Amino acid sequence: MGTIISGDRVKQIAAKIEHKLINTLGTTLEEAANDEIYKATAGCIRDDIMTKWAESRKKSDAQGVKKLYYMSAEFLMGRALSNNLINMEMYKDYRQALWKLGIDFDEIVEEETDAGLGNGGLGRLAACFLDSMATLNFPVIGCGIRYEFGLFKQKIMDGMQVEMEDDWLREGNIWEVERPELSVEVHFNGYIEEHWTEKGLKIIHKDYNTVVAVPYDMPVIGYKSDTPATLRLWSARSKQRFDLHSFNEGIYDKAMADQAFAEVISKVLYPADDHMQGKMLRLKQFYFLASATMQLMVKHHKEKKGDLHTLSDYVTVQINDTHPTLAIPELMRILMDEEGFGWEEAYAIVRKIFNYTNHTIMTEALECWDENMFKLLLPRIYQIICVMNEKYCDKLRIYYGEHHEKISKMSMIGNNQVRMANLCIAVCHRVNGVSQLHGDILKQQLFHDSYNLYPQKYIAITNGITHRRWLALANPQLCQLIKDHTTGDVLKDYRIFEQILLFKNDVSFQHKYQQIKQQNKKRFAKYIEKKQGVVINTDSIFDVQCKRMHEYKRQLMKCLHIIYLYQQLKKQPDYLSTPITFIFAAKAAPGYARAKDIIRLIHSVKDMIDADPVIREKIQVVFVENYSVSVAENLIPAADISEQISTAGMEASGTGNMKFMMNGALTIGTMDGANVEIFEQVGAENIFIFGASVEEVGNMKRYHTYNPGTVFEKNPKIRDICNCLIDGELPKIGKQKYSDIYQSLLFGEYGQPDQYFVLYDLPSYIETYDKVYNTYVNHYDEWIQKAIVNTAKSGFFSSDRTVAEYNDKIWKLSTIK
Ligand SMILES: *Cc1c(COP(=O)(O)O)cnc(C)c1O
């Protein structure tokens, strides 16, 4: 009987899709292009989602529960269609319905443009959190910026990265709803006047520029959940779409300038990851997000509860990195200047509401603003920060007395800079790191002096990934295999992953597991052939490093290892019995010259290998263009080896590492970020660890004992590898071209030896890689067992666990019933 009902449902869906094609798109199934079929399909499931969303809003308003504002400058959402279908439990039905209509579901999915409003891990984390929070029925609203252009699209031309704009809204965005009635005004520039009245000091902001913030809301459906989360993205408009008054007065330029001032704010996402750009426009973006979110939050609370004194009982705010920090002084401003609160009263509320997640300790990534620029753009916010800082430094002086240098280091303002991390740790209720190791480093290094004062503030919550997207969507066959061998609903309960440990030694299970990996490799091979015309050997080992291109992530070290294998194969053509395909995918920030050089180097090495008919049978380099969520979904399930090789202490957590583990790739990695916890979960025999530890790296830095020249002189292998960068063998490029990289490896920069310790760790990497290779080639049965253990233990890295932990330790939300 079940199948009949399901058959009926499929028929209904097919009919609904045909109906949508005619009614909203004015076309028929026979005529419709794929993008129209996508719109009709998405439109059908959207109808159901909208109903659920509206009902849930009603319920959460009625229950008056505490709500989380998850603020993030980035949300790297990717596509929504398949994810929504999975979470609505309609995936199979829709697939079949399209099949009934003679349409391939997978082709339709490809029509959706990725929502790429993020650079990498930080933005993807925000997206995974929304999925988990909705699934756990937490009342949450994600707040961000509706960039008209997301992260640039990457093309490779002549081995070099070329950036192209990401016009993701060109075809419209079926999932969003514009809410003009919720618009608020945000004020920039101008000056502040203070008037004493009988009610006390009155602050008046004059001569400001006004920008209108218009919210666009998007439902984020949880799995088997009645409480979709809302993603609210703010778009900037000028107050008058066109200032006719100025135009008639003949000041045409002013009319246009006002419009340009406003609309440029939400134009484009800044494309640098783990790097701070102190540009005025960026500051505008961040204040725009902060002010719009706080204004609407206050307004909503006033409407529902009347009294702002209870605000902290009903809202909590998580700020994802420092980017939304200005929400803190902005809420102070609203409470004092608009609602008449006194300083202490306002501050007591603000202190309870905000919590801050740190994502990096690298100094070049810490957010600082030029004080004069800040004062000019945000005069009132600047005043508030100054007062906040004075009071804070008074407190610090009680504790640290004579240690002036400690106090000036902790100050929110210093060296003509406004320092956002210092503001956060001073005010926020909780400060968290994103892995256990990273949490320890925050306490021992970056925020050590603050930690001594407020030890209870500091916590660590290990990042996670949603296994709905990164298993069910990306690897449906593996998900099905797990379902077939477990009891309970793994999509709802990540603890169920562990049940497959029972089948670790089951030959039939191993066989199925291995076949799925093989099919995923074929799926990726087809994908990359279609996209880039590259043919790969699906009987080779897939060794994958995909993440942002950054020196600390050490794609360069991987590349040097490939040069090493090339040199070994030159000497000894049977050096490798099983071929290896090295797959890279990475975008470099457009202004990051070294990162772009490394992309070029990877392509030179690829050309050198491709030019050798013997060696190219053994090793192949593939660079996948335009790394994005969709590329990751295709690529990661196909990986045998996961490269997680950052310099110890530099990768705060990583989340790519978790996606690979869940999909049964074995990790070769350093003891860094969440790799440490993957190690703890799977045990030493199921992961390949190499390289210097955080402590060793720290000691080498402290005592200046790292000398790359010694490694170079003592180790002929290392010498040969490095020389390849400058001896002219790399094709097309000529001798000089990689001498910069060569120099930096050997002599460092700015009088410091290479701070990423590439040559230091390379011998250990080569040695460990031999073990990885040997295990795969000579003990494949063990390999599969290890892979199964990795999948089985990956439940811990579900973001369902992560957000539950945030809730226990920070938010204290009740779920909506
Ligand atoms: C998961 C993910 C990342 C983060 O990868 P790391 O290896 O943790 O740096 C970056 N970009 C995309 C598209 C991702 O899906």
JSON list of C-alpha atoms and ligand atoms in Angstrom, two decimals, residues 76 119-121 124 470 546-548 553 627-629 632 644 651 654-657 659, ligand 1:
[
{"chain": "A", "resi": 76, "resn": "LEU", "atom": "CA", "xyz": [28.10, 30.46, 1.86]},
{"chain": "A", "resi": 119, "resn": "ASN", "atom": "CA", "xyz": [34.81, 33.20, 1.02]},
{"chain": "A", "resi": 120, "resn": "GLY", "atom": "CA", "xyz": [35.32, 29.81, 2.62]},
{"chain": "A", "resi": 121, "resn": "GLY", "atom": "CA", "xyz": [35.05, 28.01, 5.94]},
{"chain": "A", "resi": 124, "resn": "ARG", "atom": "CA", "xyz": [30.09, 27.84, 5.11]},
{"chain": "A", "resi": 470, "resn": "TRP", "atom": "CA", "xyz": [27.66, 16.76, 3.14]},
{"chain": "A", "resi": 546, "resn": "CYS", "atom": "CA", "xyz": [40.51, 21.77, -1.90]},
{"chain": "A", "resi": 547, "resn": "LYS", "atom": "CA", "xyz": [40.21, 24.94, 0.18]},
{"chain": "A", "resi": 548, "resn": "ARG", "atom": "CA", "xyz": [41.14, 28.62, -0.19]},
{"chain": "A", "resi": 553, "resn": "LYS", "atom": "CA", "xyz": [47.31, 25.94, 4.10]},
{"chain": "A", "resi": 627, "resn": "TYR", "atom": "CA", "xyz": [35.98, 25.99, -6.12]},
{"chain": "A", "resi": 628, "resn": "SER", "atom": "CA", "xyz": [32.54, 26.44, -4.59]},
{"chain": "A", "resi": 629, "resn": "VAL", "atom": "CA", "xyz": [30.01, 24.51, -2.53]},
{"chain": "A", "resi": 632, "resn": "ALA", "atom": "CA", "xyz": [32.92, 20.46, -3.15]},
{"chain": "A", "resi": 644, "resn": "GLN", "atom": "CA", "xyz": [44.94, 18.82, 5.70]},
{"chain": "A", "resi": 651, "resn": "GLU", "atom": "CA", "xyz": [44.19, 26.50, 10.96]},
{"chain": "A", "resi": 654, "resn": "GLY", "atom": "CA", "xyz": [38.99, 23.53, 9.31]},
{"chain": "A", "resi": 655, "resn": "THR", "atom": "CA", "xyz": [35.71, 22.02, 8.21]},
{"chain": "A", "resi": 656, "resn": "GLY", "atom": "CA", "xyz": [36.82, 20.58, 4.88]},
{"chain": "A", "resi": 657, "resn": "ASN", "atom": "CA", "xyz": [38.69, 17.96, 6.90]},
{"chain": "A", "resi": 659, "resn": "LYS", "atom": "CA", "xyz": [33.58, 16.58, 5.06]},
{"chain": "B", "resi": 1, "resn": "LIG", "atom": "C1", "xyz": [34.05, 23.47, 3.54]},
{"chain": "B", "resi": 1, "resn": "LIG", "atom": "C2", "xyz": [34.41, 24.51, 2.58]},
{"chain": "B", "resi": 1, "resn": "LIG", "atom": "C3", "xyz": [35.50, 25.33, 2.82]},
{"chain": "B", "resi": 1, "resn": "LIG", "atom": "C4", "xyz": [36.39, 25.19, 4.03]},
{"chain": "B", "resi": 1, "resn": "LIG", "atom": "O1", "xyz": [37.43, 24.29, 3.75]},
{"chain": "B", "resi": 1, "resn": "LIG", "atom": "P1", "xyz": [38.73, 24.20, 4.69]},
{"chain": "B", "resi": 1, "resn": "LIG", "atom": "O2", "xyz": [39.46, 23.03, 4.14]},
{"chain": "B", "resi": 1, "resn": "LIG", "atom": "O3", "xyz": [38.22, 23.95, 6.07]},
{"chain": "B", "resi": 1, "resn": "LIG", "atom": "O4", "xyz": [39.45, 25.47, 4.54]},
{"chain": "B", "resi": 1, "resn": "LIG", "atom": "C5", "xyz": [35.82, 26.30, 1.88]},
{"chain": "B", "resi": 1, "resn": "LIG", "atom": "N1", "xyz": [35.09, 26.45, 0.76]},
{"chain": "B", "resi": 1, "resn": "LIG", "atom": "C6", "xyz": [34.04, 25.66, 0.49]},
{"chain": "B", "resi": 1, "resn": "LIG", "atom": "C7", "xyz": [33.29, 25.86, -0.77]},
{"chain": "B", "resi": 1, "resn": "LIG", "atom": "C8", "xyz": [33.65, 24.67, 1.39]},
{"chain": "B", "resi": 1, "resn": "LIG", "atom": "O5", "xyz": [32.58, 23.90, 1.11]}
]
